[in-house]
């Protein structure tokens, strides 16, 4: 009777394939006691054998095998000295593959946006062009109008440039009838 | 520059025993060998030489098969490397090739090697990482709730960086380029330093030409294993390469064949052994030595100059 129940339980619980992996947590996550002979694939030596609830213990990922000798990696750097060794007819910046406004050129974000607008602005989508203009406007103001460097050179509003208030000169009064010489 | 190897190993053995100074005298002097002292009559561990060796060394018996093309400055001694052949695995040491000291015996500047290798890695790099700012994320124009009275924190847009789904404040912006150039003379010195380091670590081999008996890739692998070249070989030749070696190398991963124009520090450091043909050595010496004594450019070098090699 008990053997029949056990067999039924094994059949019901036997969702795993015959060749299931036998990790530390066995099948991982299935409720029920983790008994070696009762449908669970846990070996007796596992620390979770016999515990009432199994939970999934994730193993660290296996180190990925990187092939260091693919064609790209074996030929990396070839023709970087094409100028020096090739009579200066080509320049290494001609080898760079990338967006047209970045080949052989480097700049900060504002400079990149301006160069992109200059070189490919007329080909861009309307919404992208609009966003680019907004970004240029924002960056220009951020770089050129904010920060401590601006505070020291810009005079505060309401005071004259020299920082000293000038004496107030009364207006010239001309008596009537008498011409100015 | 290439001459036939010495007739007998015994005849050559005593000539090689004279050492580098004698060989330099042969190279620095005229084409024909000058007067050289006879070998010592005392018994030597090597097998006894031929019965009557001539005191003057004729060019046909000299071990130096390739002399330096560009004249060496007075006081400089040429570096030497074995000249071999790829036709047979045992043809490893047919003679000596002399190499210009200002290209193959410069000071081992590891900092320059590092700078040039880093430049090669980074100057081509374009990073395409880009995230949207709060202005670019879709939505977020309306104030989510009124400023006061709701009890919640005050916000003006649902796409501010504080919100989930909002823009990123200081993220990567757009394709970024990392291009820069080291001075030309630094890049030239990097090449010279890499060649020097390869020679001094016994990882540089000079070969007369790239003729190989078969197009079988296994022949090259066996050759590299027999000659203890290591796990990776970089073979360099000028322009036209024989079909056999091109086909052989096409099937191999760790043996690379490049023209001289493609020589660079990164490849030299990546491959364990460097194999140069005599023509490639001539080419390199001519191109790299010009920078030691050139004027600064008044106009770009891409325009005609009278003295560019």
Coordinates of C-alpha atoms in Angstrom, one line a residue:
Chain A
X1 CA 0.0 0.0 0.0
X2 CA 2.7 2.4 1.1
X3 CA 4.7 1.3 -1.9
X4 CA 1.8 2.1 -4.2
X5 CA 1.4 5.5 -2.7
X6 CA 5.1 6.1 -3.0
X7 CA 5.0 5.0 -6.7
X8 CA 2.1 7.3 -7.4
X9 CA 3.8 10.1 -5.7
X10 CA 6.9 9.5 -7.7
X11 CA 4.9 9.4 -10.9
X12 CA 3.1 12.6 -10.1
X13 CA 6.2 14.4 -8.9
X14 CA 8.4 13.0 -11.7
X15 CA 8.2 16.0 -13.9
X16 CA 12.0 16.2 -14.3
X17 CA 13.6 14.4 -17.1
X18 CA 15.7 11.3 -16.4
X19 CA 18.9 13.1 -17.0
X20 CA 18.1 16.1 -14.7
X21 CA 21.0 18.0 -13.3
X22 CA 21.9 17.2 -9.8
X23 CA 22.9 20.6 -8.4
X24 CA 23.2 21.5 -4.8
X25 CA 19.5 22.3 -4.6
X26 CA 18.5 19.4 -6.8
X27 CA 15.5 20.4 -8.9
X28 CA 15.1 23.6 -7.0
X29 CA 11.9 25.1 -5.9
X30 CA 9.6 22.2 -5.9
X31 CA 7.7 21.9 -2.7
X32 CA 7.9 18.8 -0.6
X33 CA 10.4 17.0 1.5
X34 CA 13.7 16.4 -0.2
X35 CA 14.2 12.7 0.4
X36 CA 16.6 10.7 -1.7
X37 CA 14.3 7.8 -2.5
X38 CA 11.1 9.8 -2.9
X39 CA 11.2 11.2 -6.4
X40 CA 13.6 14.0 -5.5
X41 CA 16.8 13.9 -7.5
X42 CA 18.9 15.1 -4.5
X43 CA 21.8 12.9 -3.6
X44 CA 22.2 11.9 0.0
X45 CA 25.3 14.0 0.3
X46 CA 23.6 17.3 -0.5
X47 CA 23.2 19.6 2.5
X48 CA 19.5 20.0 1.6
X49 CA 18.7 16.3 1.7
X50 CA 16.0 15.7 4.3
X51 CA 15.0 19.3 4.8
X52 CA 11.3 20.1 4.5
X53 CA 11.4 22.9 1.9
X54 CA 13.9 23.0 -0.9
X55 CA 14.8 26.3 -2.4
X56 CA 16.8 27.2 -5.3
X57 CA 20.4 28.0 -4.7
X58 CA 21.8 29.6 -7.7
X59 CA 25.3 28.6 -8.6
X60 CA 27.7 31.2 -9.8
X61 CA 27.8 31.5 -13.6
X62 CA 30.5 29.5 -15.3
X63 CA 33.4 31.5 -16.7
X64 CA 32.7 32.1 -20.4
X65 CA 35.3 30.8 -22.8
X66 CA 36.6 33.6 -24.8
X67 CA 38.5 32.8 -28.0
X68 CA 41.5 35.1 -28.1
X69 CA 42.4 34.2 -31.7
X70 CA 39.3 35.1 -33.8
X71 CA 40.1 37.0 -37.0
X72 CA 39.2 40.3 -35.4
X73 CA 41.4 39.8 -32.4
X74 CA 44.4 38.3 -34.3
X75 CA 44.4 41.2 -36.8
X76 CA 43.7 44.0 -34.3
X77 CA 45.9 47.0 -34.8
X78 CA 47.1 46.0 -38.3
X79 CA 47.5 49.1 -40.5
X80 CA 47.6 51.5 -37.6
X81 CA 51.0 52.7 -38.8
X82 CA 49.9 52.9 -42.4
X83 CA 51.0 56.6 -42.5
X84 CA 54.5 56.1 -41.2
X85 CA 55.2 52.9 -43.1
X86 CA 53.1 53.6 -46.2
X87 CA 54.5 56.9 -47.4
X88 CA 51.8 59.1 -45.7
X89 CA 49.3 58.5 -48.5
X90 CA 46.8 57.3 -45.8
X91 CA 46.2 58.4 -42.3
X92 CA 45.2 56.0 -39.4
X93 CA 42.1 58.1 -38.8
X94 CA 40.9 56.9 -42.2
X95 CA 40.6 53.5 -40.7
X96 CA 38.1 54.4 -38.0
X97 CA 34.7 53.0 -38.6
X98 CA 31.9 55.0 -37.1
X99 CA 29.5 58.0 -37.4
X100 CA 30.6 60.5 -40.0
X101 CA 30.9 63.4 -37.6
X102 CA 33.2 61.4 -35.2
X103 CA 35.8 59.9 -37.5
X104 CA 39.2 61.1 -36.5
X105 CA 37.8 63.8 -34.2
X106 CA 37.2 64.2 -30.5
X107 CA 35.2 66.7 -28.5
X108 CA 33.0 67.2 -25.5
X109 CA 29.2 66.8 -25.6
X110 CA 28.4 70.3 -26.8
X111 CA 31.1 70.2 -29.5
X112 CA 29.8 66.8 -30.6
X113 CA 26.2 68.1 -30.8
X114 CA 27.3 71.1 -32.9
X115 CA 29.3 69.0 -35.2
X116 CA 26.5 66.5 -35.7
X117 CA 24.1 69.3 -36.5
X118 CA 26.5 70.8 -38.9
X119 CA 27.3 67.6 -40.7
X120 CA 24.2 65.5 -40.7
X121 CA 21.5 67.9 -39.3
X122 CA 19.7 68.1 -42.6
X123 CA 19.3 64.4 -42.8
X124 CA 18.0 63.8 -39.3
X125 CA 14.4 63.0 -38.4
X126 CA 12.5 66.1 -37.3
X127 CA 12.0 65.0 -33.7
X128 CA 15.7 64.0 -33.3
X129 CA 16.7 67.4 -34.8
X130 CA 14.4 69.2 -32.4
X131 CA 15.9 67.2 -29.4
X132 CA 19.4 68.0 -30.7
X133 CA 18.6 71.7 -30.8
X134 CA 17.2 71.6 -27.3
X135 CA 20.3 69.8 -26.1
X136 CA 22.6 72.4 -27.7
X137 CA 20.7 75.2 -26.1
X138 CA 20.8 73.6 -22.7
X139 CA 24.5 72.7 -22.9
X140 CA 25.4 76.2 -24.1
X141 CA 23.7 77.8 -21.2
X142 CA 25.1 75.3 -18.7
X143 CA 28.7 75.7 -19.9
X144 CA 28.7 79.4 -20.5
X145 CA 26.3 80.9 -18.0
X146 CA 26.4 78.7 -14.8
X147 CA 29.0 78.0 -12.3
X148 CA 31.5 79.9 -10.1
X149 CA 33.6 81.2 -13.0
X150 CA 30.8 83.3 -14.2
X151 CA 30.2 84.9 -10.8
X152 CA 33.6 86.4 -10.4
X153 CA 33.7 88.1 -13.8
X154 CA 30.1 89.2 -14.1
X155 CA 29.1 92.3 -12.1
X156 CA 25.9 92.0 -10.0
X157 CA 22.9 93.7 -11.4
X158 CA 22.2 97.3 -10.1
X159 CA 25.7 98.4 -9.5
X160 CA 28.1 100.1 -11.9
X161 CA 31.1 98.3 -13.3
X162 CA 33.8 99.9 -11.2
X163 CA 32.1 98.8 -8.0
X164 CA 32.2 102.3 -6.6
X165 CA 29.1 104.5 -6.9
X166 CA 29.8 107.5 -9.0
X167 CA 28.9 111.0 -7.7
X168 CA 25.7 112.3 -9.0
X169 CA 26.3 115.3 -11.3
X170 CA 23.5 117.9 -11.3
X171 CA 22.0 118.8 -14.7
X172 CA 23.4 122.0 -16.4
X173 CA 21.0 124.9 -16.0
X174 CA 21.0 127.5 -18.8
X175 CA 19.4 130.8 -17.8
X176 CA 16.9 132.0 -20.5
X177 CA 18.0 134.7 -22.9
X178 CA 21.7 134.3 -22.5
X179 CA 23.5 132.4 -25.2
X180 CA 26.2 129.8 -24.4
X181 CA 29.6 130.8 -25.5
Chain B
X1 CA 72.3 41.7 -50.3
X2 CA 71.6 38.0 -50.0
X3 CA 74.7 35.8 -50.7
X4 CA 75.1 32.0 -50.8
X5 CA 75.8 30.4 -47.5
X6 CA 79.2 29.1 -46.5
X7 CA 80.3 25.9 -48.2
X8 CA 81.2 23.9 -45.1
X9 CA 80.2 24.2 -41.6
X10 CA 83.7 23.6 -40.4
X11 CA 85.1 26.4 -42.5
X12 CA 82.5 28.7 -41.1
X13 CA 82.9 27.7 -37.5
X14 CA 86.2 29.2 -37.0
X15 CA 85.1 32.4 -38.8
X16 CA 82.1 32.7 -36.4
X17 CA 84.4 32.2 -33.4
X18 CA 85.9 35.7 -34.1
X19 CA 82.8 37.2 -32.5
X20 CA 80.8 40.4 -33.1
X21 CA 83.7 42.8 -33.5
X22 CA 85.0 40.9 -36.4
X23 CA 81.7 40.6 -38.1
X24 CA 81.2 44.4 -37.6
X25 CA 84.5 45.0 -39.2
X26 CA 83.3 43.0 -42.2
X27 CA 80.1 45.0 -42.5
X28 CA 81.5 48.4 -41.9
X29 CA 84.3 47.9 -44.3
X30 CA 84.0 47.5 -48.1
X31 CA 82.1 44.7 -49.8
X32 CA 85.1 42.3 -49.8
X33 CA 86.4 41.2 -46.4
X34 CA 89.5 42.9 -45.1
X35 CA 92.5 41.3 -43.5
X36 CA 91.5 39.2 -40.5
X37 CA 93.7 37.4 -38.0
X38 CA 94.0 33.6 -38.5
X39 CA 92.3 31.4 -36.0
X40 CA 94.3 30.4 -32.9
X41 CA 96.2 27.2 -33.4
X42 CA 95.4 25.9 -29.9
X43 CA 93.0 22.9 -29.8
X44 CA 89.4 24.0 -29.6
X45 CA 86.3 22.0 -28.4
X46 CA 84.8 22.2 -31.9
X47 CA 86.0 19.7 -34.5
X48 CA 89.3 20.8 -36.1
X49 CA 89.0 23.1 -39.1
X50 CA 90.0 22.3 -42.6
X51 CA 93.7 21.7 -43.2
X52 CA 94.6 25.2 -44.5
X53 CA 92.2 28.0 -43.9
X54 CA 93.1 31.2 -45.7
X55 CA 93.9 34.2 -43.5
X56 CA 91.8 36.7 -45.5
X57 CA 88.1 36.1 -45.4
X58 CA 86.5 36.1 -48.8
X59 CA 82.8 37.2 -49.0
X60 CA 81.8 33.7 -50.0
X61 CA 83.0 32.3 -46.7
X62 CA 81.7 35.1 -44.4
X63 CA 78.8 34.1 -42.3
X64 CA 77.2 37.5 -42.7
X65 CA 74.6 37.0 -45.5
X66 CA 72.9 40.3 -45.2
X67 CA 74.7 43.6 -44.4
X68 CA 73.1 46.7 -43.2
X69 CA 71.7 48.9 -46.0
X70 CA 71.7 52.3 -44.3
X71 CA 75.2 53.2 -43.0
X72 CA 75.7 52.9 -39.3
X73 CA 76.9 55.9 -37.4
X74 CA 80.6 55.7 -36.4
X75 CA 80.9 53.9 -33.0
X76 CA 77.7 51.9 -33.5
X77 CA 77.8 48.2 -33.7
X78 CA 75.3 46.3 -35.7
X79 CA 72.9 43.9 -34.1
X80 CA 72.9 40.4 -35.4
X81 CA 70.3 37.8 -36.0
X82 CA 70.3 34.3 -37.5
X83 CA 69.2 34.2 -41.1
X84 CA 67.1 31.1 -41.9
X85 CA 64.7 29.7 -44.4
X86 CA 61.3 28.2 -44.3
X87 CA 62.0 25.6 -47.0
X88 CA 63.1 23.0 -44.6
X89 CA 62.6 22.7 -40.8
X90 CA 66.3 22.2 -40.2
X91 CA 67.4 25.3 -42.3
X92 CA 67.3 27.4 -39.2
X93 CA 70.7 29.0 -39.2
X94 CA 72.1 29.5 -42.6
X95 CA 74.0 32.6 -41.8
X96 CA 73.9 35.9 -40.0
X97 CA 71.9 39.0 -40.8
X98 CA 73.1 42.3 -39.6
X99 CA 70.5 44.7 -38.4
X100 CA 70.8 48.5 -37.9
X101 CA 71.4 49.3 -34.2
X102 CA 69.2 52.4 -34.3
X103 CA 66.2 50.3 -35.2
X104 CA 66.9 46.9 -33.6
X105 CA 69.0 47.9 -30.6
X106 CA 67.4 51.0 -29.1
X107 CA 66.9 51.5 -25.4
X108 CA 64.0 49.2 -24.2
X109 CA 61.5 52.0 -23.4
X110 CA 58.7 50.0 -21.9
X111 CA 56.8 53.2 -21.1
X112 CA 56.7 54.0 -24.8
X113 CA 55.6 50.5 -25.6
X114 CA 52.7 50.9 -23.1
X115 CA 51.8 54.4 -24.5
X116 CA 51.7 53.2 -28.1
X117 CA 49.8 50.0 -27.3
X118 CA 47.2 52.0 -25.3
X119 CA 46.9 54.4 -28.2
X120 CA 46.3 51.6 -30.6
X121 CA 43.6 50.2 -28.4
X122 CA 41.8 53.5 -27.8
X123 CA 42.1 55.9 -30.7
X124 CA 39.7 53.9 -32.8
X125 CA 37.2 53.5 -30.1
X126 CA 33.8 54.9 -30.5
X127 CA 31.4 54.2 -27.7
X128 CA 27.7 54.1 -28.7
X129 CA 26.2 54.2 -25.2
X130 CA 23.4 56.8 -25.0
X131 CA 20.6 57.3 -22.6
X132 CA 17.7 59.7 -22.7
X133 CA 17.6 62.7 -20.5
X134 CA 14.4 64.0 -18.9
X135 CA 13.8 66.2 -21.9
X136 CA 14.0 63.3 -24.3
X137 CA 11.9 60.7 -22.5
X138 CA 8.4 60.6 -23.9
X139 CA 5.9 62.4 -21.8
X140 CA 6.4 64.3 -18.6
X141 CA 5.2 67.8 -19.7
X142 CA 2.4 68.1 -17.2
X143 CA 2.7 68.7 -13.5
X144 CA 1.5 65.4 -12.0
X145 CA -0.4 67.0 -9.0
X146 CA -0.7 70.5 -7.7
X147 CA 2.2 72.0 -5.7
X148 CA 0.5 72.3 -2.3
X149 CA -2.1 70.5 -0.4
X150 CA -1.9 66.9 -1.5
X151 CA 0.6 65.9 1.2
X152 CA 2.8 64.2 -1.4
X153 CA 6.3 65.4 -2.4
X154 CA 6.3 68.2 -4.9
X155 CA 7.1 67.2 -8.5
X156 CA 6.9 69.0 -11.8
X157 CA 7.3 66.1 -14.2
X158 CA 6.9 62.4 -14.2
X159 CA 10.1 62.0 -16.1
X160 CA 12.6 63.7 -13.8
X161 CA 15.6 61.5 -12.8
X162 CA 14.0 60.8 -9.4
X163 CA 11.1 58.9 -10.9
X164 CA 11.0 55.4 -12.1
X165 CA 10.9 55.5 -15.9
X166 CA 12.4 59.0 -15.8
X167 CA 15.4 60.3 -17.7
X168 CA 19.0 59.8 -16.6
X169 CA 20.7 62.9 -15.3
X170 CA 24.4 62.3 -16.1
X171 CA 24.5 59.2 -18.2
X172 CA 26.5 58.5 -21.3
X173 CA 25.5 60.9 -24.1
X174 CA 25.6 59.9 -27.6
X175 CA 28.3 58.3 -29.6
X176 CA 31.6 59.3 -28.0
X177 CA 34.9 59.3 -29.7
X178 CA 38.2 58.6 -27.9
X179 CA 40.4 59.6 -30.8
X180 CA 43.9 61.1 -30.1
X181 CA 47.3 60.9 -31.8
X182 CA 50.6 60.4 -30.2
X183 CA 53.5 62.4 -31.8
X184 CA 54.8 60.7 -35.0
X185 CA 58.2 60.2 -33.5
X186 CA 56.8 58.5 -30.5
X187 CA 54.9 56.1 -32.7
X188 CA 58.1 55.4 -34.7
X189 CA 60.1 54.9 -31.5
X190 CA 57.4 52.5 -30.3
X191 CA 57.9 50.4 -33.4
X192 CA 61.7 50.5 -33.0
X193 CA 61.4 49.5 -29.3
X194 CA 59.1 46.6 -30.1
X195 CA 61.5 45.3 -32.7
X196 CA 64.4 45.7 -30.2
X197 CA 62.6 43.9 -27.5
X198 CA 61.7 41.0 -29.8
X199 CA 65.3 40.7 -30.9
X200 CA 66.7 40.8 -27.5
X201 CA 64.3 38.2 -26.2
X202 CA 65.2 35.8 -29.0
X203 CA 61.8 36.1 -30.5
X204 CA 62.8 37.7 -33.8
X205 CA 63.8 35.5 -36.8
X206 CA 65.0 36.7 -40.2
X207 CA 64.2 34.6 -43.2
X208 CA 65.4 35.0 -46.8
X209 CA 61.9 34.7 -48.3
X210 CA 58.6 33.0 -47.6
X211 CA 58.8 30.1 -49.9
X212 CA 57.3 27.0 -48.4
X213 CA 57.4 23.5 -49.9
X214 CA 53.6 22.8 -49.4
X215 CA 50.5 24.7 -48.8
X216 CA 49.6 22.4 -45.9
X217 CA 49.0 24.4 -42.7
X218 CA 50.4 21.4 -40.7
X219 CA 53.9 22.0 -42.2
X220 CA 54.0 25.5 -40.7
X221 CA 52.7 24.3 -37.4
X222 CA 55.4 21.5 -37.3
X223 CA 58.0 24.0 -38.3
X224 CA 57.1 26.3 -35.5
X225 CA 57.1 23.5 -33.0
X226 CA 60.4 22.1 -34.2
X227 CA 62.1 25.5 -34.1
X228 CA 60.5 26.3 -30.7
X229 CA 58.8 29.5 -31.9
X230 CA 56.1 29.4 -29.3
X231 CA 52.3 29.3 -29.7
X232 CA 51.8 32.3 -32.1
X233 CA 53.9 33.6 -35.0
X234 CA 53.6 36.8 -36.9
X235 CA 55.1 36.6 -40.4
X236 CA 55.9 39.8 -42.2
X237 CA 56.8 40.3 -45.9
X238 CA 56.7 43.2 -48.4
X239 CA 53.8 43.2 -50.9
X240 CA 53.7 39.9 -52.9
X241 CA 53.7 36.7 -50.9
X242 CA 53.9 33.2 -52.4
X243 CA 50.6 31.4 -52.8
X244 CA 51.7 28.4 -50.8
X245 CA 52.2 30.3 -47.6
X246 CA 49.0 32.4 -48.1
X247 CA 47.0 29.2 -48.4
X248 CA 48.7 27.6 -45.5
X249 CA 48.2 30.6 -43.2
X250 CA 44.5 31.0 -44.2
X251 CA 43.6 27.9 -42.3
X252 CA 45.5 28.8 -39.1
X253 CA 44.4 30.9 -36.2
X254 CA 47.6 31.7 -34.3
X255 CA 49.9 32.2 -37.3
X256 CA 49.3 35.5 -39.0
X257 CA 50.7 36.8 -42.3
X258 CA 50.8 40.6 -42.8
X259 CA 52.5 43.0 -45.2
X260 CA 55.1 45.3 -43.7
X261 CA 52.8 48.3 -43.9
X262 CA 50.6 46.6 -41.3
X263 CA 53.3 46.1 -38.7
X264 CA 52.4 47.5 -35.3
X265 CA 53.2 47.2 -31.7
X266 CA 50.0 45.5 -30.6
X267 CA 50.4 42.6 -33.1
X268 CA 54.1 42.2 -32.2
X269 CA 53.2 41.9 -28.5
X270 CA 50.3 39.6 -29.1
X271 CA 52.2 37.1 -31.2
X272 CA 55.1 35.3 -29.5
X273 CA 57.4 35.2 -32.4
X274 CA 58.1 37.6 -35.2
X275 CA 59.5 36.4 -38.5
X276 CA 60.7 39.0 -40.9
X277 CA 62.0 38.6 -44.5
X278 CA 65.2 40.3 -45.5
X279 CA 63.1 42.6 -47.8
X280 CA 60.9 43.6 -44.9
X281 CA 64.0 44.4 -42.8
X282 CA 65.4 46.6 -45.6
X283 CA 62.0 48.4 -45.8
X284 CA 61.7 48.9 -42.1
X285 CA 65.2 50.3 -41.7
X286 CA 64.7 52.7 -44.5
X287 CA 61.3 54.0 -43.3
X288 CA 62.1 54.2 -39.6
X289 CA 65.6 55.7 -39.8
X290 CA 64.4 58.6 -41.8
X291 CA 62.6 60.1 -38.8
X292 CA 65.8 60.3 -36.8
X293 CA 67.2 63.1 -39.1
X294 CA 64.2 64.7 -40.8
X295 CA 63.1 68.3 -40.7
X296 CA 59.7 69.3 -39.1
X297 CA 57.1 69.3 -41.8
X298 CA 56.3 72.8 -43.3
X299 CA 53.3 71.2 -45.0
X300 CA 51.7 67.8 -44.5
X301 CA 53.8 64.8 -45.4
X302 CA 51.0 63.6 -47.7
X303 CA 52.2 66.3 -50.2
X304 CA 55.3 65.7 -52.2
X305 CA 58.7 65.9 -50.4
X306 CA 62.0 65.1 -52.1
X307 CA 63.5 63.0 -49.4
X308 CA 60.7 60.8 -48.0
X309 CA 61.8 57.1 -48.5

